[in-house]
Amino acid sequence: MRSPGKSMRALAVVAALGVALAACSSQGGANEANQNSGPAVGSAGGRQYTIAMVTHEAPGDSFWDKVRAGAQQAAKELNVDLKYSNNNDAGQQATLVQNAIDSKVDGIAVTLAYADQVGPAAQKAVQAGIPTVAFNSGITDYTKYGIPMYFGSDEDLAGQSAGQRMASAGGRKAICVVQEQGSVALEARCAGVKKTFPNTENLQVNGTDLPSVQQTIGAKLQQDPSITDVVTLGAPIALAALQAKQGTTSQAKIVTFDLNADVAKDIQDGTIDFSIDQQPYVQGYMAVQALWLNLTNGNDIGGGKPVLTGPSFVDKSNIDKIATYAANNTR
């Protein structure tokens, strides 16, 4: 397991790499080759590569807006034709990966929330000679399918960090709200929380139906006044939990994974205690950037190990600066 210190060192490498790429062109990307001495090392030599990004995005989940924003920014800088597609049904997502293979894209970035179903499709891409990276989910599974690079958070570590913080603040009982059944990343988060905060109970909800989510959480809080902490695994779910709490007499703290502008404001106001951010903008950006570097210069990033983009705490101590980035859809 990686420590937070190693996570920060990995992000430092990412930041340095981004600065180096920005220096490739006066326009901030790879669109302008060195006209005097021919294509620079790592440039596409005038060719535009097509990269498919296939995710398990669920309808209405604003988290993926940040992933796409990062991917689109990298594509713009590097003159990449980005083809984004998504489906939160495992079988349908696997079909989207196969469609990308059939269309002969140059590279594929894929999430492995449902690794057993989507992983074999991604492995077919690798076997077909298509550079492939995993990101966001599947940190313990991507190597099984021959995928050489991964960008994302260590969700078990993130969960443990949340549990430790709640315990040190005097928490006694928590519910961990899971909005996508079968998602390995979400299950890893709750499992991590339980390792350091053992009195944690999972609460399954349907994340695509926020009124139902609010009702389910509210009923649980009303039924069990001993709950001191509600852990949500996505920003929209955190907002639903906050509304649910307001309809009860519960004094439970709301903590969450991931961030959006509304959650940032609630952290500023003190109605949400903290967020554990995996930096989805960085995930989308690095997935596209790493594929471009592999295609144009044969690079692999991470030495076969995951490149961590989190966990990163967002709370009262740093929210004022981060809120600006959240409003811009980059954090």
XYZ file of C-alpha atoms in Angstrom, residues 46-307:
262
model
C 1.634 16.515 -37.867
C -0.496 13.411 -37.289
C -3.655 13.622 -35.231
C -4.179 10.553 -33.060
C -7.623 9.275 -32.093
C -8.068 8.227 -28.470
C -11.217 6.581 -27.115
C -12.173 7.175 -23.481
C -14.740 4.678 -22.188
C -16.161 5.156 -18.687
C -18.875 3.797 -16.415
C -20.402 7.271 -16.002
C -23.945 7.162 -14.663
C -26.556 9.698 -15.826
C -26.575 12.889 -13.776
C -23.257 12.332 -11.970
C -21.352 15.630 -12.169
C -18.111 13.887 -11.161
C -17.552 12.874 -14.761
C -17.740 16.459 -15.985
C -14.346 16.962 -14.344
C -12.879 13.795 -15.867
C -14.042 14.915 -19.309
C -12.792 18.462 -18.763
C -9.303 17.149 -18.012
C -9.346 14.762 -20.957
C -10.592 17.470 -23.313
C -7.925 19.911 -22.148
C -5.168 17.372 -22.800
C -6.699 16.530 -26.196
C -6.784 20.217 -27.121
C -3.157 20.762 -26.111
C -1.926 17.646 -27.906
C -4.067 17.796 -31.064
C -5.844 14.548 -30.152
C -9.246 13.536 -31.513
C -10.981 12.410 -28.306
C -13.925 10.001 -28.588
C -15.765 9.824 -25.268
C -18.432 7.212 -24.511
C -19.966 5.854 -21.341
C -22.413 3.356 -19.875
C -22.872 2.331 -16.257
C -24.022 -1.131 -17.293
C -20.977 -3.414 -17.230
C -21.933 -5.368 -20.348
C -22.697 -2.213 -22.303
C -19.412 -0.617 -21.260
C -17.551 -3.703 -22.458
C -19.361 -3.365 -25.790
C -18.205 0.255 -26.043
C -14.612 -0.898 -25.579
C -15.080 -3.461 -28.342
C -16.567 -0.748 -30.573
C -13.440 1.349 -30.017
C -11.253 -1.614 -30.995
C -13.323 -2.224 -34.127
C -13.055 1.426 -35.140
C -9.252 1.103 -34.970
C -8.579 3.969 -32.594
C -4.959 4.698 -31.748
C -5.372 4.410 -27.977
C -7.954 3.548 -25.321
C -8.447 4.882 -21.782
C -10.919 2.834 -19.761
C -12.340 2.663 -16.246
C -12.525 -0.738 -14.580
C -15.269 -0.292 -11.998
C -16.655 -3.619 -13.230
C -13.346 -5.307 -13.888
C -14.642 -8.854 -14.405
C -16.825 -7.746 -17.309
C -14.870 -4.835 -18.804
C -11.332 -6.095 -18.159
C -11.438 -8.874 -20.799
C -12.587 -6.349 -23.425
C -9.700 -4.055 -22.494
C -7.349 -7.036 -22.700
C -8.474 -7.569 -26.301
C -7.362 -4.025 -27.053
C -3.938 -4.723 -25.563
C -3.674 -7.950 -27.559
C -4.621 -6.053 -30.715
C -1.649 -3.749 -30.172
C -3.703 -0.722 -29.141
C -2.023 1.248 -26.321
C -4.411 1.074 -23.371
C -4.459 2.704 -19.944
C -6.829 2.278 -17.017
C -7.894 5.115 -14.770
C -10.264 6.061 -11.946
C -11.153 2.507 -10.876
C -9.548 -0.912 -11.083
C -6.304 -0.183 -9.236
C -6.040 -3.810 -8.036
C -7.159 -5.336 -11.342
C -5.614 -3.519 -14.295
C -2.420 -5.587 -14.447
C -4.480 -8.807 -14.727
C -5.481 -7.684 -18.205
C -2.042 -6.629 -19.410
C -2.705 -2.910 -19.023
C 0.608 -1.192 -18.231
C -0.523 2.135 -16.742
C -3.092 3.305 -14.191
C -4.063 6.781 -12.951
C -6.277 7.172 -9.908
C -6.612 7.118 -6.151
C -5.852 4.260 -3.793
C -9.438 3.841 -2.615
C -8.605 1.540 0.284
C -6.079 4.062 1.593
C -8.598 6.862 1.055
C -11.234 5.003 3.052
C -8.801 4.310 5.870
C -7.841 7.992 5.952
C -11.499 8.998 6.273
C -12.096 6.480 9.047
C -9.051 7.647 10.995
C -10.164 11.247 10.783
C -13.696 10.461 11.948
C -12.402 8.356 14.829
C -9.997 11.067 15.981
C -12.901 13.559 15.966
C -14.854 11.362 18.378
C -17.152 9.543 15.960
C -18.892 6.441 17.272
C -21.015 4.983 14.458
C -21.046 5.571 10.710
C -23.039 4.623 7.666
C -21.240 4.399 4.314
C -23.633 5.121 1.452
C -22.943 3.062 -1.699
C -24.677 4.443 -4.785
C -23.572 1.896 -7.421
C -23.981 -1.774 -6.653
C -20.965 -3.857 -7.664
C -18.539 -0.965 -8.179
C -15.165 -2.181 -6.906
C -13.927 1.353 -6.221
C -16.912 2.263 -4.049
C -16.769 -1.015 -2.172
C -13.042 -0.471 -1.551
C -13.743 2.944 -0.061
C -16.272 1.599 2.440
C -14.034 -1.379 3.250
C -11.192 1.052 3.953
C -13.392 3.156 6.225
C -14.349 0.055 8.187
C -10.695 -0.903 8.735
C -10.056 2.217 10.798
C -13.640 2.909 11.951
C -15.013 -0.601 12.610
C -18.513 0.493 13.644
C -19.463 1.268 10.034
C -22.517 -0.071 8.220
C -22.975 0.044 4.448
C -26.202 1.549 3.136
C -27.068 0.666 -0.484
C -28.927 3.295 -2.547
C -29.711 3.935 -6.208
C -27.496 6.859 -7.167
C -29.481 7.619 -10.312
C -32.576 8.451 -8.209
C -31.522 11.245 -5.829
C -34.978 11.750 -4.232
C -34.911 8.067 -3.302
C -31.359 8.449 -1.976
C -32.445 11.330 0.224
C -35.439 9.393 1.514
C -33.381 6.262 2.313
C -30.695 8.186 4.195
C -33.302 10.237 6.069
C -35.163 7.111 7.161
C -31.918 5.548 8.395
C -30.977 8.630 10.409
C -34.436 8.827 11.902
C -34.361 5.129 12.794
C -30.896 5.192 14.392
C -30.018 8.382 16.331
C -26.693 6.833 17.410
C -25.201 7.502 13.932
C -22.492 10.159 14.282
C -21.103 10.166 10.745
C -22.553 9.746 7.250
C -19.934 8.858 4.641
C -20.986 9.452 1.049
C -18.970 8.359 -1.969
C -19.847 11.127 -4.418
C -20.685 14.833 -4.324
C -24.340 14.532 -5.476
C -24.927 11.877 -2.798
C -23.390 14.191 -0.176
C -25.878 16.912 -1.093
C -28.751 14.418 -0.865
C -27.474 13.312 2.558
C -27.329 16.911 3.724
C -30.944 17.467 2.693
C -31.930 14.196 4.362
C -30.296 15.232 7.633
C -32.089 18.582 7.607
C -35.390 16.709 7.658
C -34.472 14.864 10.875
C -33.194 15.637 14.363
C -29.878 13.894 13.599
C -26.626 15.609 14.560
C -24.503 13.337 12.331
C -21.593 14.864 10.453
C -21.588 14.575 6.656
C -18.269 13.639 5.049
C -17.781 12.732 1.426
C -15.503 11.551 -1.280
C -15.164 13.797 -4.329
C -16.021 17.408 -4.824
C -18.160 19.827 -6.808
C -18.941 23.534 -6.488
C -21.931 22.947 -4.203
C -20.012 20.644 -1.869
C -17.174 23.180 -1.801
C -19.623 25.848 -0.628
C -21.024 23.522 2.042
C -17.495 22.849 3.316
C -16.977 26.604 3.514
C -20.257 26.918 5.427
C -19.363 24.028 7.743
C -22.378 21.884 6.841
C -20.126 19.252 5.233
C -17.124 18.364 7.365
C -14.591 17.413 4.698
C -14.112 15.794 1.305
C -11.530 13.264 0.154
C -10.655 14.280 -3.375
C -9.219 11.915 -5.993
C -8.715 14.782 -8.481
C -10.748 13.501 -11.449
C -9.562 16.331 -13.704
C -6.007 15.028 -13.297
C -7.171 11.477 -14.030
C -8.759 12.456 -17.339
C -5.840 14.677 -18.295
C -3.152 12.131 -17.482
C -4.931 9.247 -19.206
C -4.929 11.141 -22.523
C -1.464 12.594 -22.007
C 0.088 9.223 -21.170
C -1.402 7.599 -24.268
C -0.124 10.437 -26.446
C 3.376 10.101 -24.975
C 3.290 6.355 -25.584
C 2.141 6.796 -29.167
C 4.624 9.533 -30.029
C 7.638 8.664 -27.890
C 7.179 5.131 -26.536
C 6.859 6.290 -22.927
C 5.328 4.339 -20.047
C 4.560 6.188 -16.805
C 4.601 4.700 -13.329
C 7.089 1.875 -13.728
C 4.268 -0.660 -13.755
C 2.801 0.776 -10.543
C -0.283 3.012 -10.198
C 0.223 6.762 -10.479
